[in-house]
Structure formats: structure tokens, C-alpha cells
Amino acid sequence: MPRHLVAALVVASLAACRAGEPGDAPAAKGGADRPAATEVRAASFDPAAWRAPADSEIPTDSLGASIRRGLALLQHTPDSLPHYAPGRIACRNCHLDGGRNVDAAPLAGSHARFPKYMERTGATITLADRVNYCFTRSLAGRRLPVESREMSDILAYLAFISRGVPVGAKLPGAGGLVAMKDTLVGDTLRGASVFRGKCAACHGADGAGNPAIPPGVPALWGAKSYSVGASMAREERAATFIWHNMPFGAGKTLTPQEAFDVAAYVNAHARPDSPGKELDWPAGGAPNDVPYDTKSGHKAHRPPPVLPRTNADGAIVPRPPRAATL
Ligand code: HEC
Ligand code: HEC
């Protein structure tokens, strides 16, 4: 096998273990003069100094084409994958700046954080399963087939924005939303007035979003928004996201109390159901703000009305089996 092809295969398998179908060998050009997508410099890794690579650094070879497709899927999820993302909400609407924003559940470095044990699932899960939790819960959509080219492309993009992060490294904001200093209790009446004054102009008085306002304003409640099983449906998680990032372009201007008030108001509205949610946190330990009952004994915090799920078939990511199945 020619040397450049061997190098291309190594790069592709490092960056996205599932990239490419059998017999679909990527044809990389050159390669020696630019860093591989996931080149690791563990010995000298400094989390504070690390920066995710810019889109302009996406390579121009076949791997680069996959990374670009993955980025496009994150940006235009409902347009590109209407069957899997039926709402008015895309990955980019929560994972801001292509997943690089440390205040918005950063995806940068995620390739080095999985597989990991997820308490909500009560099992060790892969990055593809984690992506599918956001498809099924945050987008209230369907599970993307793990063996699809689209999933490979998303994973290739996540590997690209994780370039140089060693497995096990802790990055600022990594693995979730940064918590605020104090956990307050939101007041929905005060939240309604914050919403009218500071959110409705973009998100609409009915919370349905507005595709005509650039870059496309996502829905905050109703049939086209995130499901009750999404992290954003939790009052503290939403308050944290909102305080750091909203109003769009003017983050960190609300008081923390205003952020909790408006989060409580937004999350009091009806949104799609999330089938199987009662099995979450099977070993207990659900956070206080989870808005639904669990079989392990959590009592719902301010449960919103739920809308029946029309796409219930693909709405659940199966839990990995407990015992060996081979
Ligand atoms: C200037 C328009 C604008 C204003 C005002 C605004 N937003 Fe947003 N909001 C956006 C846009 C645009 C996004 C998606 C950002 C992106 O994709 O880069 C967003 C995303 C969100 C999200 C995450 C995605 C979703 O649909 O759940 C939440 C939650 C949110 N906004 C809540 C609020 C709240 C609460 C306020 C008022 C305090 C507010 N926004 C004010 C434009 C706005
Ligand atoms: C409604 C907001 C929202 C949308 C839309 C969304 N996510 Fe997420 N996602 C989150 C939040 C919040 C977390 C972190 C969980 C927490 O803080 O509890 C997260 C976590 C993740 C993680 C795990 C990151 C890590 O390192 O642990 C991945 C991967 C991910 N999302 C991918 C996606 C993809 C791909 C899409 C689009 C298909 C998407 N998300 C859409 C809110 C969202």
C-alpha cells in the first residue's frame, strides 16, 4: 500500500473511528506539512492555553470533507436531517460557535471525554450515543443510525475540534454547562416580564422562534422545541445557559435572579415528551431540578405539560446491556 494511503488511513481512524464505509479508503493529499486532526501532545498539554482549531484549519482532503459535512449538520440540523430533527432547533443553537464556546456546553475536546460513565443513563456510553441523546432529547427528534455517514461526519467534526486534547484532560466548561455560583429559585411571574422585555423580540411572544431573524432564532417551547428530557428543560441548567449567553449578543447582562426567573417561565410551558425518561438516574441521585418523576424515587420539579411524541419510534437511545452479550 502506498505510504500516503497508510498515513491517511491512520489519520482517518484516529479522528473518527467510524469514518468511511468498508472499501471507502480516504484519498488524502500530502499530509506531512499539516497536523493530523487529532495529533496528541499529551506531555505539554495546558488546558488554559488550549484553543480549538478554527474552521479555516479544516484540512482539504477527504477527512476534511467529512469534517465540513459534520459542521454543516450541526449548523443546519433541521434542514439537513428533517426526519431526525423535526423541530425549530439545531445543535448550534445551544452549542454556540461551532461547539467552541466554553459557556455553552462546549463540544471541543468531547472526542477525548468518551466513552464515559453517564449517571443519567447509569452506564458507560460512547460519543455516538451522547450525540443521539441530544438528537432524541434536545432536538426532540430521532436517533441517528450509528453506522450512518452523517454520524461519522458529526464524529469527525467533534474529533477535529478536539485536536490536541489528551484523553482524560479537563478543559474549562467541559462536559456540561458551567454552573452559576448560587442556585436560586425562579419566579414565573417575574420571568414573564423579563421574557416580554428581553427575549420576545427574537424568540416570539409564543416562544416559537423566528427563522426570518438571522441566524435563525430557535423555539423555546411548544412542539418544535427541546423535550422535557433535555438538560435545558431543567431550571438550573437553563438559567445557567441563559445567564451566560442570552439575550443573544448581550450575555452576562441579566442578574442571576432574572436568569432563574426567565428560565422558570420558559420551562413552565408545554414541550415534547421524552419517552423512557422515568428510567433516568437508575441508581438515584437525580439533580433537584429534573422536571419529571423517576422510578428511582426523584419527585418532579415543576413538571411542564407534555405534548405527545409523534416520533416515539426513534425517540429512545437503548441503554447498553449490563452483561456481556458476546
Ligand atoms: C437578538 C435576538 C435574541 C434575543 C433578544 C434572545 N435570544 Fe435566545 N437565542 C437567539 C439565537 C439566535 C439563538 C441561537 C444562537 C446560535 O445558534 O448561535 C438563541 C438561543 C437560545 C436558547 C437555546 C436554544 C433553545 O431554543 O433552547 C435559549 C434557551 C434562549 N435563546 C433563551 C433566551 C432567553 C431566555 C432570552 C431573554 C433573556 C433570549 N434568549 C433572548 C436569539 C435571541
Ligand atoms: C436545547 C439545547 C441543546 C441542543 C439543541 C443540543 N444540545 Fe448537545 N448538549 C446540551 C447540553 C445542555 C449539554 C450538556 C449537558 C449538561 O450540562 O447537563 C449537551 C451535551 C452534548 C454532548 C456531550 C459533551 C461532553 O463533552 O460531555 C454532545 C456530544 C452533544 N451535546 C452533541 C449535540 C449534538 C450533535 C446536537 C445536535 C444533534 C446537540 N448536542 C444539540 C444541549 C443541547
Coordinates of C-alpha atoms in Angstrom, one line a residue, residues 6-292:
V6 CA -1.4 4.3 5.1
A7 CA -1.0 7.7 6.7
A8 CA -4.4 8.7 5.5
L9 CA -6.0 5.6 7.0
V10 CA -4.3 6.1 10.3
V11 CA -5.5 9.8 10.4
A12 CA -9.0 8.8 9.5
S13 CA -9.3 6.1 12.1
L14 CA -7.9 8.3 14.8
A15 CA -10.2 11.1 14.0
A16 CA -13.4 9.2 13.6
C17 CA -13.3 5.6 14.3
R18 CA -16.4 5.0 12.2
A19 CA -15.5 7.3 9.3
G20 CA -15.8 5.7 5.9
E21 CA -17.6 2.6 4.8
P22 CA -15.8 -0.6 4.1
G23 CA -13.8 -0.2 1.0
D24 CA -14.1 3.5 1.1
A25 CA -10.4 4.4 1.7
P26 CA -10.0 8.2 2.0
A27 CA -7.6 9.7 -0.5
A28 CA -5.6 12.2 1.4
K29 CA -3.2 14.6 -0.4
G30 CA 0.1 15.4 1.1
G31 CA -0.3 15.4 4.9
A32 CA 3.2 15.8 6.1
D33 CA 3.0 19.6 6.3
R34 CA -0.1 20.0 8.5
P35 CA -1.0 18.5 11.8
A36 CA -3.3 15.4 11.8
A37 CA -6.8 16.2 13.1
T38 CA -6.2 14.5 16.4
E39 CA -2.5 14.8 16.9
V40 CA -1.9 14.5 20.7
R41 CA 0.8 16.4 22.5
A42 CA -0.1 15.0 25.9
A43 CA 3.2 15.8 27.6
S44 CA 2.9 19.5 27.2
F45 CA -0.9 19.9 27.4
D46 CA -2.0 23.1 29.1
P47 CA -5.9 23.3 29.3
A48 CA -5.9 27.0 29.9
A49 CA -3.8 27.8 26.8
W50 CA -5.5 25.2 24.5
R51 CA -7.7 26.6 21.7
A52 CA -10.0 24.6 19.5
P53 CA -8.9 24.8 15.8
A54 CA -10.7 27.3 13.6
D55 CA -12.9 26.2 10.7
S56 CA -10.2 27.7 8.4
E57 CA -7.9 24.9 9.6
I58 CA -10.2 22.1 8.4
P59 CA -8.0 20.0 6.0
T60 CA -8.7 20.0 2.3
D61 CA -8.6 16.2 1.9
S62 CA -11.4 13.5 2.3
L63 CA -11.3 13.7 6.0
G64 CA -11.7 17.5 5.8
A65 CA -14.8 16.9 3.6
S66 CA -16.3 14.7 6.3
I67 CA -15.5 17.3 9.0
R68 CA -17.1 20.0 6.9
R69 CA -20.2 17.9 6.4
G70 CA -20.3 17.3 10.2
L71 CA -20.1 21.0 10.9
A72 CA -22.9 21.7 8.4
L73 CA -25.1 19.1 10.1
L74 CA -24.6 20.8 13.5
Q75 CA -25.4 24.2 12.0
H76 CA -28.4 23.3 9.8
T77 CA -29.7 20.2 11.6
P78 CA -33.5 20.5 10.8
D79 CA -32.9 21.5 7.2
S80 CA -30.3 18.7 6.6
L81 CA -32.0 15.9 8.6
P82 CA -35.7 16.8 8.9
H83 CA -36.6 13.2 9.8
Y84 CA -34.2 13.2 12.7
A85 CA -34.5 16.8 13.8
P86 CA -38.2 17.8 13.2
G87 CA -38.2 21.0 15.3
R88 CA -37.0 24.6 15.0
I89 CA -33.8 23.9 16.9
A90 CA -30.3 22.9 15.7
C91 CA -27.2 21.7 17.5
R92 CA -25.6 25.1 17.1
N93 CA -28.4 26.9 18.9
C94 CA -27.1 25.5 22.3
H95 CA -23.5 24.6 21.4
L96 CA -22.6 28.1 20.3
D97 CA -19.7 29.0 18.0
G98 CA -19.5 25.5 16.4
G99 CA -19.2 23.9 19.9
R100 CA -16.2 26.1 20.9
N101 CA -17.9 28.4 23.3
V102 CA -16.9 27.4 26.8
D103 CA -20.0 29.0 28.3
A104 CA -22.4 26.9 26.1
A105 CA -21.8 23.2 26.8
P106 CA -18.6 23.1 24.7
L107 CA -18.2 20.1 22.3
A108 CA -14.5 21.0 21.9
G109 CA -12.5 18.2 23.5
S110 CA -15.5 15.8 23.6
H111 CA -13.7 13.3 21.4
A112 CA -11.3 12.8 24.4
R113 CA -14.0 12.6 27.0
F114 CA -15.8 9.5 25.7
P115 CA -16.6 6.7 26.4
K116 CA -17.7 7.8 29.8
Y117 CA -20.0 6.8 32.6
M118 CA -23.2 8.8 32.5
E119 CA -25.1 8.9 35.7
R120 CA -28.4 9.8 33.9
T121 CA -28.1 6.5 31.9
G122 CA -26.4 4.5 34.6
A123 CA -24.0 3.1 32.1
T124 CA -20.8 3.8 30.1
I125 CA -21.7 5.3 26.8
T126 CA -19.9 6.2 23.6
L127 CA -19.8 9.6 22.0
A128 CA -22.2 8.5 19.3
D129 CA -24.8 7.6 22.0
R130 CA -24.2 11.0 23.6
V131 CA -24.8 12.7 20.2
N132 CA -28.0 10.7 20.0
Y133 CA -29.1 11.8 23.4
C134 CA -29.1 15.3 22.0
F135 CA -31.0 14.2 18.9
T136 CA -33.7 12.4 20.9
R137 CA -34.0 14.8 23.8
S138 CA -32.6 18.3 23.0
L139 CA -34.0 18.2 19.4
A140 CA -37.0 16.1 20.4
G141 CA -36.1 14.1 17.3
R142 CA -35.0 10.6 16.3
R143 CA -31.8 8.6 16.9
L144 CA -29.4 8.9 14.0
P145 CA -28.2 5.5 12.9
V146 CA -24.7 5.0 14.4
E147 CA -23.5 3.4 11.2
S148 CA -24.7 6.3 9.0
R149 CA -22.3 8.6 7.1
E150 CA -24.0 11.5 8.9
M151 CA -23.0 10.2 12.3
S152 CA -19.4 9.6 11.0
D153 CA -19.3 13.1 9.8
I154 CA -20.5 14.6 13.1
L155 CA -17.9 12.5 15.0
A156 CA -15.2 13.6 12.5
Y157 CA -16.1 17.2 13.3
L158 CA -16.1 16.6 17.1
A159 CA -12.7 14.9 16.7
F160 CA -11.4 17.9 14.7
I161 CA -12.5 20.5 17.4
S162 CA -10.8 18.2 20.0
R163 CA -7.5 18.3 18.2
G164 CA -4.6 18.0 20.7
V165 CA -6.7 17.3 23.8
P166 CA -5.4 14.2 25.5
V167 CA -7.8 11.6 26.8
G168 CA -8.7 12.4 30.4
A169 CA -7.7 16.1 30.2
K170 CA -10.0 18.6 32.0
L171 CA -11.0 21.6 29.9
P172 CA -12.8 24.7 31.2
G173 CA -16.5 24.2 30.9
A174 CA -16.1 20.7 29.6
G175 CA -18.8 18.1 29.8
G176 CA -21.7 20.4 30.5
L177 CA -22.9 23.9 31.3
V178 CA -20.8 25.9 33.7
A179 CA -22.8 26.2 37.0
M180 CA -23.5 29.6 38.4
K181 CA -22.3 30.4 41.9
D182 CA -25.7 30.4 43.6
T183 CA -28.7 28.2 42.8
L184 CA -31.7 30.4 43.1
V185 CA -35.4 29.7 42.7
G186 CA -37.1 31.2 39.7
D187 CA -40.4 33.1 39.8
T188 CA -42.5 32.5 36.7
L189 CA -44.4 35.8 37.1
R190 CA -41.3 37.9 37.2
G191 CA -39.9 35.7 34.5
A192 CA -42.8 36.5 32.2
S193 CA -41.9 40.2 32.4
V194 CA -38.2 39.5 31.7
F195 CA -39.3 37.5 28.7
R196 CA -41.5 40.2 27.3
G197 CA -38.8 42.8 27.8
K198 CA -35.7 40.9 26.8
C199 CA -36.5 37.8 24.8
A200 CA -39.8 38.0 23.0
A201 CA -38.5 40.3 20.2
C202 CA -36.4 37.4 18.9
H203 CA -38.0 34.2 20.3
G204 CA -41.6 35.5 19.8
A205 CA -44.3 36.1 22.4
D206 CA -45.4 32.5 21.8
G207 CA -41.8 31.1 22.2
A208 CA -41.9 29.6 18.8
G209 CA -38.7 31.2 17.5
N210 CA -38.3 33.0 14.1
P211 CA -36.4 31.6 11.2
A212 CA -36.5 35.1 9.5
I213 CA -34.2 36.7 12.1
P214 CA -30.6 35.8 11.3
P215 CA -29.0 33.4 12.2
G216 CA -32.5 31.8 12.7
V217 CA -34.0 32.1 16.2
P218 CA -34.8 28.7 17.8
A219 CA -38.0 27.7 19.6
L220 CA -38.1 27.9 23.4
W221 CA -41.3 25.9 23.9
G222 CA -44.0 24.1 22.0
A223 CA -43.9 21.2 19.6
K224 CA -40.8 22.5 17.8
S225 CA -38.6 23.0 20.9
Y226 CA -36.5 20.8 23.2
S227 CA -38.2 17.9 25.0
V228 CA -38.9 17.6 28.7
G229 CA -36.0 15.1 28.9
A230 CA -33.4 17.6 27.7
S231 CA -30.9 19.2 30.1
M232 CA -32.2 22.6 29.0
A233 CA -35.6 21.6 30.5
R234 CA -34.0 21.7 33.9
E235 CA -34.4 25.1 35.6
E236 CA -30.8 25.5 36.8
R237 CA -29.3 24.3 33.5
A238 CA -31.5 26.7 31.5
A239 CA -30.7 29.6 33.9
T240 CA -27.0 29.0 33.6
F241 CA -27.2 28.8 29.8
I242 CA -29.4 31.9 29.6
W243 CA -27.3 34.0 32.0
H244 CA -24.1 33.3 30.2
N245 CA -25.4 33.6 26.6
M246 CA -28.7 35.5 26.4
P247 CA -30.0 37.9 25.3
F248 CA -28.1 36.8 22.2
G249 CA -25.1 39.1 21.8
A250 CA -25.6 40.5 25.3
G251 CA -24.8 37.6 27.6
K252 CA -24.0 38.1 31.3
T253 CA -26.2 41.3 31.5
L254 CA -29.2 39.7 33.3
T255 CA -29.0 39.4 37.1
P256 CA -28.7 35.8 38.2
Q257 CA -32.2 36.1 39.7
E258 CA -33.6 37.3 36.3
A259 CA -31.9 34.3 34.6
F260 CA -33.6 31.9 37.0
D261 CA -37.0 33.7 36.7
V262 CA -37.0 33.6 32.9
A263 CA -35.7 30.0 32.9
A264 CA -38.6 29.0 35.2
Y265 CA -41.1 30.9 32.9
V266 CA -39.7 29.3 29.7
N267 CA -39.6 25.8 31.2
A268 CA -43.2 26.1 32.6
H269 CA -44.5 25.8 29.0
A270 CA -45.6 22.7 27.2
R271 CA -42.9 20.8 25.3
P272 CA -42.5 17.4 23.6
D273 CA -42.4 14.3 25.9
S274 CA -39.3 12.2 26.2
P275 CA -40.3 8.5 26.3
G276 CA -38.4 6.4 28.9
K277 CA -37.4 9.4 31.0
E278 CA -38.7 7.7 34.2
L279 CA -35.8 5.2 33.9
D280 CA -33.2 8.0 34.2
W281 CA -30.7 8.0 37.1
P282 CA -31.4 4.3 37.7
A283 CA -29.1 4.4 40.7
G284 CA -30.7 7.5 42.2
G285 CA -29.0 10.9 42.6
A286 CA -31.2 12.9 40.1
P287 CA -30.5 16.6 40.4
N288 CA -33.2 18.6 42.2
D289 CA -34.3 20.5 39.1
V290 CA -35.2 17.4 37.0
P291 CA -38.8 18.1 35.9
Y292 CA -40.2 14.5 35.9

